[in-house]
Coordinates of C-alpha atoms in Angstrom, one line a residue:
M174 CA -54.4 25.4 14.5
P175 CA -51.6 27.1 16.4
G176 CA -52.2 30.7 17.3
R177 CA -55.9 30.8 16.5
R178 CA -56.8 29.7 20.0
L179 CA -60.1 28.1 18.9
T180 CA -61.7 25.3 20.8
P181 CA -62.3 22.0 18.9
L182 CA -66.0 22.8 18.6
L183 CA -65.2 26.3 17.1
V184 CA -62.7 24.7 14.7
A185 CA -65.3 22.2 13.5
L186 CA -67.9 25.0 13.1
A187 CA -65.3 27.2 11.2
L188 CA -64.8 24.4 8.6
V189 CA -68.5 23.9 7.8
P190 CA -69.1 25.4 4.3
S191 CA -71.9 27.9 4.1
A192 CA -72.5 30.1 1.1
P193 CA -72.2 33.8 2.1
A194 CA -75.0 36.0 1.1
G195 CA -74.9 36.8 -2.6
A196 CA -72.3 34.2 -3.5
A197 CA -72.2 32.6 -6.9
T198 CA -71.2 28.9 -7.2
I199 CA -69.9 26.6 -9.9
T200 CA -70.7 23.0 -9.1
S201 CA -69.3 20.2 -11.3
P202 CA -68.3 16.5 -11.3
G203 CA -64.8 17.7 -10.4
P204 CA -62.1 17.3 -9.5
L205 CA -63.0 20.8 -8.3
T206 CA -66.6 20.0 -7.3
R207 CA -67.3 23.6 -6.0
V208 CA -65.8 27.0 -7.0
Q209 CA -67.5 29.8 -5.2
V210 CA -67.1 33.6 -5.2
S211 CA -68.9 35.9 -2.9
A212 CA -70.3 39.2 -4.0
D213 CA -67.4 41.0 -2.3
L214 CA -64.7 38.6 -3.7
N215 CA -64.1 35.9 -1.1
C216 CA -63.3 32.5 -2.7
A217 CA -64.1 29.0 -1.7
V218 CA -63.1 25.6 -3.3
D219 CA -63.9 22.0 -2.7
H220 CA -61.7 19.2 -4.2
A221 CA -63.2 15.7 -4.8
G222 CA -60.3 14.2 -2.9
D223 CA -60.8 16.2 0.3
S224 CA -63.5 16.0 3.0
S225 CA -63.0 19.7 4.0
P226 CA -62.8 22.9 2.0
A227 CA -59.5 24.0 0.6
F228 CA -59.3 27.3 2.7
Y229 CA -59.7 27.8 6.4
G230 CA -63.3 28.6 7.4
D231 CA -64.2 27.8 3.8
T232 CA -63.8 31.5 2.6
A233 CA -60.4 32.6 3.9
C234 CA -59.4 33.3 0.3
A235 CA -59.8 36.7 -1.2
T236 CA -59.1 39.3 -3.8
L237 CA -58.1 42.6 -2.1
V238 CA -56.9 46.0 -3.5
A239 CA -54.9 48.7 -1.8
T240 CA -55.3 52.1 -3.5
G241 CA -55.2 55.7 -2.4
G242 CA -54.0 54.8 1.1
T243 CA -57.0 52.5 1.7
L244 CA -57.2 48.7 1.6
Y245 CA -60.4 47.3 0.1
G246 CA -61.6 43.7 0.4
P247 CA -64.4 41.4 1.5
A248 CA -66.3 42.4 4.6
T249 CA -65.4 39.1 6.3
I250 CA -62.3 36.9 6.1
P251 CA -62.2 34.0 8.6
A252 CA -59.2 34.6 10.9
G253 CA -58.2 37.4 8.6
E254 CA -58.3 40.2 11.2
A255 CA -54.7 41.1 10.3
A256 CA -55.8 42.3 6.9
A257 CA -56.7 45.7 8.4
P258 CA -57.7 48.4 8.5
R259 CA -60.0 47.2 5.6
T260 CA -62.9 48.9 3.9
P261 CA -65.4 46.5 2.4
F262 CA -65.8 46.6 -1.4
T263 CA -68.9 48.2 -2.8
R264 CA -71.0 45.4 -4.3
I265 CA -72.2 46.2 -7.8
S266 CA -73.2 43.0 -9.6
Q267 CA -72.7 39.3 -9.9
V268 CA -73.6 37.0 -12.8
G269 CA -73.2 33.2 -13.2
P270 CA -72.5 30.5 -13.5
T271 CA -72.7 30.5 -17.3
G272 CA -71.1 28.2 -19.8
A273 CA -70.9 24.4 -20.2
G274 CA -67.6 23.6 -18.4
T275 CA -65.7 22.7 -21.6
V276 CA -62.5 24.1 -23.0
A277 CA -64.4 26.0 -25.6
D278 CA -67.1 27.2 -23.2
P279 CA -65.9 27.0 -19.5
F280 CA -68.1 27.7 -16.5
V281 CA -67.8 31.4 -15.7
L282 CA -68.6 33.6 -12.7
Q283 CA -68.4 37.4 -13.1
T284 CA -68.4 39.7 -10.1
V285 CA -68.2 43.5 -10.1
V286 CA -67.2 45.6 -7.1
G287 CA -66.1 49.2 -6.4
A288 CA -62.9 50.3 -4.6
G289 CA -62.7 54.1 -4.4
G290 CA -62.0 55.3 -8.0
L291 CA -61.5 51.8 -9.3
R292 CA -64.2 49.5 -10.7
I293 CA -63.1 45.9 -10.4
T294 CA -64.5 43.1 -12.6
Q295 CA -63.4 39.6 -11.6
T296 CA -64.0 36.7 -13.9
D297 CA -63.5 33.2 -12.6
S298 CA -63.6 30.3 -15.0
Y299 CA -63.4 26.5 -14.7
V300 CA -63.1 23.6 -17.1
V301 CA -64.4 20.3 -15.8
G302 CA -61.6 17.7 -15.4
Q303 CA -58.9 20.2 -14.4
E304 CA -57.4 20.8 -11.0
A305 CA -57.2 24.6 -11.4
Y306 CA -59.4 27.5 -12.1
T307 CA -58.6 30.9 -13.6
T308 CA -59.2 34.3 -12.1
R309 CA -59.0 37.4 -14.2
V310 CA -59.1 40.7 -12.4
A311 CA -59.7 43.9 -14.4
L312 CA -59.1 47.2 -12.7
A313 CA -60.9 50.1 -14.5
N314 CA -60.0 53.7 -13.4
T315 CA -63.2 55.7 -13.4
G316 CA -61.4 58.9 -12.1
A317 CA -59.7 61.7 -13.9
S318 CA -56.2 61.1 -12.6
E319 CA -53.7 58.1 -12.5
S320 CA -54.5 55.4 -10.0
R321 CA -51.8 53.3 -8.3
A322 CA -52.9 50.1 -6.7
T323 CA -51.6 46.9 -5.2
L324 CA -53.7 43.8 -6.1
Y325 CA -53.6 40.7 -3.9
R326 CA -54.8 37.2 -4.4
A327 CA -54.2 35.3 -1.2
G328 CA -55.6 32.5 1.0
D329 CA -55.2 30.7 4.3
C330 CA -54.5 27.1 3.3
F331 CA -56.4 24.2 4.8
L332 CA -54.7 21.4 2.9
G333 CA -55.6 17.8 2.9
D334 CA -58.0 18.4 5.8
R335 CA -55.1 19.9 7.9
D336 CA -54.3 23.4 8.9
T337 CA -50.5 23.1 9.0
G338 CA -48.1 22.4 6.2
F339 CA -45.0 23.4 4.3
G340 CA -44.4 25.8 1.5
Q341 CA -43.2 25.7 -2.1
A342 CA -42.1 28.4 -4.5
D343 CA -41.0 28.4 -8.1
A344 CA -38.7 31.3 -9.1
A345 CA -39.0 30.4 -12.8
T346 CA -42.8 30.9 -12.9
G347 CA -43.4 33.0 -9.8
A348 CA -45.8 30.4 -8.5
V349 CA -46.2 29.8 -4.7
A350 CA -47.9 27.0 -2.9
C351 CA -48.8 25.4 0.4
R352 CA -47.8 21.7 0.7
E353 CA -49.4 19.2 3.0
A354 CA -47.6 17.8 6.0
V355 CA -47.3 14.0 6.4
K356 CA -45.7 11.9 9.1
A357 CA -42.6 10.0 8.3
E358 CA -41.9 6.5 9.7
R359 CA -40.3 7.9 12.9
G360 CA -43.0 10.4 13.6
A361 CA -41.3 13.5 12.1
W362 CA -43.4 15.7 9.8
M363 CA -42.3 16.1 6.2
P364 CA -43.7 17.6 3.0
G365 CA -46.3 15.4 1.2
P366 CA -47.4 15.5 -2.4
R367 CA -50.6 17.5 -2.0
V368 CA -50.4 21.1 -3.1
E369 CA -52.5 24.3 -3.2
Q370 CA -50.8 26.7 -5.6
F371 CA -51.2 30.3 -6.7
F372 CA -49.8 30.6 -10.3
P373 CA -49.4 34.0 -12.0
I374 CA -50.3 34.3 -15.6
S375 CA -49.7 38.0 -15.8
P376 CA -46.1 39.1 -15.4
G377 CA -44.8 41.4 -12.6
S378 CA -46.2 39.5 -9.6
S379 CA -44.5 38.9 -6.2
Y380 CA -45.3 35.9 -4.0
Y381 CA -45.4 35.2 -0.3
E382 CA -45.7 32.0 1.9
A383 CA -45.7 32.4 5.7
R384 CA -47.9 32.0 8.7
W385 CA -51.5 32.9 7.9
D386 CA -51.5 36.0 10.1
Q387 CA -48.2 37.2 8.5
V388 CA -49.8 36.9 5.0
W389 CA -52.9 38.8 6.1
G390 CA -50.7 41.3 8.0
R391 CA -48.7 42.0 4.9
V392 CA -51.9 42.7 3.0
G393 CA -53.0 45.0 5.9
S394 CA -49.8 47.0 5.5
R395 CA -50.7 47.7 1.9
A396 CA -47.2 46.6 0.8
A397 CA -46.4 44.2 -2.0
F398 CA -45.5 40.6 -1.1
P399 CA -41.8 40.2 -0.5
G400 CA -41.0 37.2 -2.8
T401 CA -40.1 34.9 0.2
C402 CA -41.2 31.5 1.3
R403 CA -40.8 29.8 4.6
C404 CA -40.9 26.6 2.6
E405 CA -39.0 24.2 5.0
E406 CA -40.9 25.2 8.1
L407 CA -44.0 23.4 9.4
L408 CA -46.6 26.3 9.8
D409 CA -50.2 27.1 10.0
N410 CA -49.6 28.8 6.7
G411 CA -51.1 30.9 3.9
A412 CA -49.8 32.1 0.6
G413 CA -50.6 34.5 -2.2
L414 CA -49.6 36.8 -5.1
S415 CA -49.5 40.5 -5.5
W416 CA -49.1 43.0 -8.3
D417 CA -48.3 46.7 -8.3
V418 CA -50.5 48.2 -10.9
V419 CA -50.7 51.7 -12.4
V420 CA -54.0 52.5 -14.1
P421 CA -54.2 55.7 -16.3
P422 CA -57.4 57.7 -16.1
G423 CA -60.1 56.0 -18.2
A424 CA -58.0 52.9 -18.7
T425 CA -58.2 49.3 -17.6
E426 CA -55.4 47.0 -16.4
V427 CA -55.9 43.2 -16.2
R428 CA -54.0 40.7 -14.0
T429 CA -54.7 36.9 -14.4
S430 CA -53.8 33.9 -12.3
L431 CA -54.6 30.3 -11.5
V432 CA -55.3 28.6 -8.3
A433 CA -54.4 24.9 -8.5
F434 CA -55.4 22.1 -6.1
S435 CA -53.9 18.5 -6.4
P436 CA -53.7 15.6 -4.0
Q437 CA -51.1 14.1 -6.3
G438 CA -49.0 17.2 -6.4
R439 CA -49.6 17.9 -10.0
V440 CA -48.8 21.6 -10.8
P441 CA -49.5 23.5 -14.0
L442 CA -47.1 23.4 -16.9
S443 CA -46.1 26.7 -18.5
I444 CA -45.7 28.0 -22.0
Q445 CA -43.1 30.5 -23.2
Q446 CA -43.3 32.0 -26.6
S447 CA -40.8 33.9 -28.6
A448 CA -40.3 35.4 -32.1
A449 CA -37.3 36.1 -34.2
P450 CA -36.6 38.6 -35.5
T451 CA -38.7 41.0 -33.4
A452 CA -38.8 43.7 -36.2
V453 CA -39.4 42.8 -39.8
D454 CA -40.3 44.4 -43.1
P455 CA -43.7 43.5 -44.7
G456 CA -43.6 40.1 -46.4
R457 CA -40.7 38.8 -44.5
D458 CA -40.6 35.6 -42.4
V459 CA -40.9 35.5 -38.6
T460 CA -39.9 32.3 -36.7
Y461 CA -42.1 31.6 -33.7
T462 CA -41.0 29.2 -31.0
L463 CA -43.3 27.7 -28.3
T464 CA -41.6 26.1 -25.3
I465 CA -43.7 24.0 -22.9
S466 CA -42.0 23.4 -19.5
N467 CA -43.0 20.7 -17.1
P468 CA -42.1 21.2 -13.4
N469 CA -43.6 17.9 -12.3
T470 CA -41.8 14.7 -11.3
L471 CA -43.5 12.6 -14.1
P472 CA -43.7 13.1 -17.9
V473 CA -46.8 14.9 -19.1
T474 CA -48.5 14.2 -22.4
L475 CA -50.1 17.1 -24.3
S476 CA -53.2 16.2 -26.4
S477 CA -52.8 19.4 -28.5
I478 CA -50.9 22.7 -28.9
E479 CA -52.7 25.7 -30.4
D480 CA -51.2 28.9 -31.7
T481 CA -53.2 31.9 -32.9
L482 CA -51.0 34.1 -35.2
P483 CA -51.3 37.9 -35.1
E484 CA -53.8 39.5 -37.5
G485 CA -52.5 39.3 -41.0
F486 CA -49.7 36.8 -40.5
A487 CA -49.8 33.7 -42.6
Y488 CA -48.2 30.3 -41.8
V489 CA -45.5 29.0 -44.1
P490 CA -46.5 25.4 -45.0
G491 CA -43.8 22.8 -44.2
S492 CA -42.0 25.1 -41.8
S493 CA -43.0 23.4 -38.6
S494 CA -40.4 21.5 -36.5
A495 CA -43.1 19.2 -35.2
A496 CA -43.5 15.7 -36.6
G497 CA -46.7 16.7 -38.5
E498 CA -48.2 19.7 -40.2
P499 CA -50.6 21.8 -38.0
V500 CA -54.3 22.0 -39.0
A501 CA -54.8 25.7 -40.0
S502 CA -58.2 27.4 -39.4
G503 CA -57.8 31.0 -40.3
R504 CA -55.0 32.4 -38.1
T505 CA -55.2 29.4 -35.7
L506 CA -52.8 26.5 -36.0
T507 CA -53.5 23.3 -34.1
F508 CA -50.7 20.8 -33.6
A509 CA -52.1 17.4 -32.8
G510 CA -50.7 15.3 -30.0
P511 CA -49.6 13.2 -28.3
V512 CA -46.6 15.4 -27.4
S513 CA -44.5 14.2 -24.4
I514 CA -43.0 16.8 -22.1
P515 CA -40.3 15.1 -19.9
A516 CA -40.3 15.4 -16.1
A517 CA -38.6 18.5 -14.9
G518 CA -37.9 19.3 -18.6
S519 CA -39.3 21.0 -21.6
A520 CA -40.1 20.6 -25.3
S521 CA -40.3 23.2 -28.1
I522 CA -41.8 23.5 -31.5
S523 CA -41.0 26.3 -34.0
F524 CA -42.6 27.4 -37.3
R525 CA -42.5 30.4 -39.6
A526 CA -45.1 32.9 -40.6
I527 CA -45.2 35.7 -43.2
A528 CA -45.5 39.3 -41.9
P529 CA -48.4 41.4 -43.3
S530 CA -48.2 44.8 -44.9
V531 CA -49.8 46.5 -41.9
P532 CA -47.2 48.2 -39.8
G533 CA -47.1 48.2 -36.0
E534 CA -46.7 45.8 -33.1
H535 CA -48.4 42.4 -33.5
L536 CA -48.9 39.8 -30.6
N537 CA -49.1 36.0 -30.8
E538 CA -51.3 33.8 -28.6
A539 CA -50.6 30.2 -27.6
S540 CA -52.3 27.5 -25.5
A541 CA -52.1 23.7 -24.9
Q542 CA -54.2 20.9 -23.5
A543 CA -52.7 18.1 -21.3
A544 CA -53.9 14.6 -20.6
D545 CA -54.4 12.8 -17.2
G546 CA -55.7 15.8 -15.3
Y547 CA -52.7 18.1 -15.7
T548 CA -53.2 21.8 -16.4
V549 CA -51.3 23.9 -18.8
A550 CA -51.3 27.5 -17.6
P551 CA -52.7 30.0 -20.2
V552 CA -50.3 32.5 -21.5
E553 CA -51.0 36.2 -22.2
P554 CA -50.6 37.5 -25.8
G555 CA -46.9 38.0 -26.4
A556 CA -43.9 37.3 -28.7
A557 CA -44.3 40.8 -30.0
V558 CA -43.2 41.5 -33.6
R559 CA -43.0 45.0 -35.0
V560 CA -43.7 45.2 -38.7
N561 CA -41.9 48.2 -40.2
E562 CA -43.3 50.8 -42.5
P563 CA -42.8 49.9 -46.2
A564 CA -39.6 51.4 -47.4
P565 CA -40.1 54.3 -50.0
T566 CA -38.7 53.8 -53.5
T567 CA -36.3 56.5 -54.7
P568 CA -36.0 57.1 -58.4
A569 CA -32.5 56.4 -59.9
G570 CA -30.2 59.3 -60.1
R571 CA -31.6 61.2 -57.2
P572 CA -28.8 63.3 -55.7
G573 CA -27.1 61.7 -52.7
E574 CA -28.4 58.2 -53.5
P575 CA -25.6 55.5 -53.9
S576 CA -25.6 54.1 -57.4
G577 CA -27.4 50.8 -57.8
T578 CA -28.9 50.6 -54.3
V579 CA -32.4 51.9 -55.0
L580 CA -33.8 51.9 -58.6
G581 CA -37.0 52.9 -60.3
S582 CA -39.4 50.7 -62.2
E583 CA -37.7 50.8 -65.6
P584 CA -34.2 49.5 -66.5
E585 CA -31.5 52.0 -67.2
P586 CA -31.4 53.2 -70.8
S587 CA -27.7 52.6 -71.2
I588 CA -28.0 48.8 -71.7
A589 CA -29.8 46.8 -74.4
P590 CA -33.4 45.9 -73.8
P591 CA -34.3 42.3 -72.9
E592 CA -35.0 39.9 -75.7
N593 CA -37.5 37.0 -75.5
A594 CA -35.8 33.6 -74.8
R595 CA -32.3 35.2 -75.2
S596 CA -31.7 37.7 -72.4
V597 CA -33.1 39.6 -69.4
N598 CA -32.1 42.8 -67.6
L599 CA -31.4 42.9 -63.9
V600 CA -31.3 46.0 -61.6
P601 CA -30.1 45.5 -58.0
V602 CA -32.5 47.0 -55.5
R603 CA -30.7 46.4 -52.2
G604 CA -28.1 44.2 -50.5
T605 CA -25.7 41.9 -52.3
V606 CA -26.8 40.3 -55.6
L607 CA -24.6 37.8 -57.5
V608 CA -24.9 36.9 -61.2
N609 CA -23.0 33.7 -62.1
G610 CA -21.1 34.2 -58.8
R611 CA -20.1 37.8 -59.4
P612 CA -21.6 40.8 -57.5
I613 CA -23.5 43.5 -59.5
T614 CA -23.9 47.1 -58.4
A615 CA -25.8 48.5 -61.4
A616 CA -28.1 47.4 -64.1
V617 CA -26.9 44.5 -66.3
H618 CA -27.9 42.7 -69.4
I619 CA -27.5 38.9 -69.0
P620 CA -28.3 35.8 -71.1
I621 CA -31.0 33.3 -70.4
G622 CA -29.6 30.5 -68.3
S623 CA -27.8 32.8 -65.9
V624 CA -27.8 32.0 -62.2
V625 CA -28.9 34.8 -59.9
D626 CA -28.3 34.7 -56.1
T627 CA -30.4 37.1 -54.0
S628 CA -29.9 35.3 -50.7
N629 CA -28.6 38.5 -49.2
G630 CA -30.2 41.1 -51.5
E631 CA -33.1 41.9 -53.9
V632 CA -33.2 42.4 -57.6
E633 CA -35.7 43.6 -60.2
L634 CA -35.8 41.4 -63.3
F635 CA -37.0 42.7 -66.7
S636 CA -37.9 40.2 -69.5
A637 CA -39.7 40.4 -72.8
S638 CA -42.7 38.7 -74.3
P639 CA -42.7 37.3 -77.9
T640 CA -44.3 40.6 -79.0
G641 CA -41.6 42.7 -77.2
E642 CA -43.7 43.8 -74.2
I643 CA -41.5 44.4 -71.2
Q644 CA -42.5 42.8 -67.9
S645 CA -40.9 43.1 -64.5
A646 CA -40.9 41.6 -61.0
K647 CA -38.7 41.8 -57.9
F648 CA -37.1 38.7 -56.4
Y649 CA -35.2 38.2 -53.1
D650 CA -34.1 35.7 -50.5
G651 CA -33.1 32.9 -52.8
S652 CA -31.0 31.6 -55.7
F653 CA -32.4 30.6 -59.1
K654 CA -31.6 30.0 -62.8
V655 CA -33.4 32.3 -65.3
L656 CA -35.1 30.4 -68.1
Q657 CA -37.5 31.2 -71.0
E658 CA -38.7 29.2 -74.0
R659 CA -38.8 30.9 -77.4
G660 CA -42.3 32.2 -78.1
D661 CA -43.4 31.9 -74.4
P662 CA -44.2 35.1 -72.6
T663 CA -43.5 33.4 -69.2
T664 CA -40.1 33.8 -67.5
E665 CA -39.2 30.8 -65.4
L666 CA -37.1 30.9 -62.2
K667 CA -35.7 27.4 -61.3
L668 CA -34.8 27.2 -57.6
L669 CA -31.2 26.2 -56.8
G670 CA -29.1 25.2 -53.8
G671 CA -30.4 24.1 -50.5
R672 CA -28.7 20.7 -49.9
L673 CA -31.9 18.8 -50.7
G674 CA -29.7 15.8 -51.4
D675 CA -29.5 15.5 -47.6
C676 CA -33.2 14.8 -47.2
S677 CA -33.1 11.0 -47.4
K678 CA -30.3 10.7 -44.9
R679 CA -31.9 13.3 -42.7
S680 CA -35.3 11.6 -42.7
R681 CA -33.7 8.3 -41.6
K682 CA -31.7 9.8 -38.7
V683 CA -33.7 12.7 -37.4
R684 CA -37.2 12.4 -38.7
G685 CA -39.6 14.7 -36.9
R686 CA -36.9 16.6 -35.0
A687 CA -35.2 19.9 -35.6
S688 CA -31.4 19.7 -35.8
G689 CA -29.9 23.0 -36.9
A690 CA -30.2 24.3 -40.4
K691 CA -32.6 22.4 -42.5
P692 CA -32.0 21.5 -46.2
G693 CA -34.1 23.9 -48.3
R694 CA -34.2 26.6 -50.9
R695 CA -36.6 29.5 -51.4
V696 CA -37.4 32.7 -53.2
W697 CA -39.8 35.6 -52.8
G698 CA -41.4 37.2 -55.9
D699 CA -43.4 40.5 -56.3
G700 CA -44.3 41.7 -59.8
K701 CA -46.7 42.5 -62.6
G702 CA -45.6 40.3 -65.4
K703 CA -45.9 36.6 -66.3
F704 CA -43.4 34.6 -64.2
R705 CA -43.2 31.0 -62.9
T706 CA -41.1 29.7 -60.0
N707 CA -40.1 26.1 -60.4
G708 CA -39.5 24.0 -57.3
R709 CA -38.7 20.3 -56.8
N710 CA -42.3 19.1 -56.5
S711 CA -44.4 21.9 -58.0
S712 CA -44.3 25.1 -60.0
A713 CA -46.1 28.4 -59.4
S714 CA -47.4 30.5 -62.3
V715 CA -48.2 34.1 -61.5
R716 CA -49.3 37.4 -63.0
G717 CA -49.5 40.6 -60.9
T718 CA -49.0 39.1 -57.5
K719 CA -46.7 38.7 -54.5
W720 CA -45.8 35.1 -53.6
F721 CA -43.3 32.8 -51.8
V722 CA -42.0 29.4 -52.8
E723 CA -39.8 27.1 -50.8
D724 CA -38.4 23.6 -51.3
T725 CA -37.8 21.5 -48.1
C726 CA -37.5 17.8 -47.3
K727 CA -41.3 17.9 -46.8
G728 CA -42.1 19.2 -50.3
T729 CA -42.6 22.4 -52.2
S730 CA -44.7 25.0 -50.4
T731 CA -46.3 28.0 -52.1
K732 CA -47.8 31.0 -50.3
V733 CA -49.8 33.9 -51.8
V734 CA -49.7 37.3 -50.2
N735 CA -51.4 39.3 -53.0
G736 CA -53.0 38.3 -56.3
V737 CA -53.5 34.8 -57.7
V738 CA -51.1 31.9 -58.2
T739 CA -51.6 28.7 -60.2
V740 CA -49.7 25.8 -58.7
R741 CA -48.9 22.6 -60.6
D742 CA -48.3 19.6 -58.3
F743 CA -46.0 17.3 -60.3
A744 CA -46.6 14.1 -58.4
K745 CA -50.4 14.4 -58.2
R746 CA -50.7 15.9 -61.7
K747 CA -53.2 18.4 -60.6
T748 CA -53.5 22.2 -60.7
I749 CA -54.5 24.3 -57.7
R750 CA -55.5 28.0 -57.8
L751 CA -54.4 30.0 -54.8
T752 CA -55.6 33.5 -53.8
A753 CA -54.3 36.0 -51.2
G754 CA -53.7 34.3 -47.8
Q755 CA -53.8 30.8 -49.2
S756 CA -51.0 28.3 -49.3
Y757 CA -50.3 24.8 -50.7
L758 CA -47.7 22.1 -49.9
A759 CA -46.8 19.7 -52.7
P760 CA -45.5 16.7 -50.8
A761 CA -42.1 15.3 -51.6
K762 CA -41.9 11.8 -53.1
R763 CA -41.2 9.1 -50.5

């Protein structure tokens, strides 16, 4: 151990694990057989593949916080004298371990300490079978003024029973690691596969890998880590992450990270999530995309991918780019594996969801489970979508309002009323509306059998029952033919367009893969009368509801936002009743 100036006996004694007073310990079958946290936030880890602890002196790993000109941390850090001047945390409480060590119920340690005007709650969790554990640090400001702090998670690596090694940094994820040193054939030292990695889950972190005393010295200076790595140098090294945090009075800020340990060099995979568009009107579609990246040198198989939609959002059946439909349980979608992520590559899945009527910012959540001992790093809620306030309806004829852009709930009196099975009236609401290929800018009286295109607009349709009762509904985002049988109060909209003739060719060539625009046709409806949308594989009959229907190569999907819809599955010859929040996919014939 260059620079420590310890005799062999002292070195041996320094590496003998001994639980500090008040430490809480997770013990498991492994591969992390011990995860230990002291009452003042030292950390210690044993891996089943090593005969010595993962950090120098067992507990030269710590959480530290610099705030108000003072550095707070554990009372003792082996060979950590450079992290000074340092004031010990005030010990408050420690609970654990709790849990069963499973994905649904991990082992958990919770430790609470004080640091000036900050109350720090650290939650460490571990799932048996994984080579990483998670640390969540919550900084609560108990004072009356803003608190600025620098949070550190750092350690003095003792990797593969050796105190010297190389470094590794990943600019894409912000992760930093120590790598073991192994001897080449001619006696030269070179990086080996074994790693000990600090992986940030919360954004805004900086990393550092250098000599152990440089790492602790940087902490002692109360400065953020510089984002550098002496990766190619053989060093008695340490590594860590830091975050600059601003905590308003009475508020709490959370920063989360992983620490991974792997003799085989397996490092965590990462998930990126995105949404498009990022601002929508209520009832419109949002496309979510999850991209899983694999930095490892071998392919990794995922056993499942899970997505929890924001509150009020609803999955559109048949919209997934994955080979199969997800299993939906409330807002949670589970995509079953196996899903292969190529070495040093990535894979993506996308799907659509319907935005709710509640305005404001909505966040998505995603996770995945990998096979063969690999870890997929958790991802914080993200892919923010802002749902707009519902647009107000302005009565026709209001001064300053362009003619034909915003209309009231009744057709204009200057045209003839609709007649059952013979004609309907249309009033354009917004955008571009085509009738039999021609744009309309004001109310029109059209015959049954006309083709209406609302792909880039919205229209209100008025029709008549056999007794002359007028009913109306608004339709948008699709093309359809208007139909009505004599004596039938129901007005039918038959979906048109969409290149569904490409489905058989497409299924042979690119089954299970996304390849640009998919064949399909769709329409949204929102109204109070009797209407029926007719797709390729099913029909949807409604009265007083808001609904969505779409034809794709997978089948005809129907989704209810409000009210009740009765779906008729043509192939199965059955009728399904859907209520708000429910959906149904009538599979296409194979």
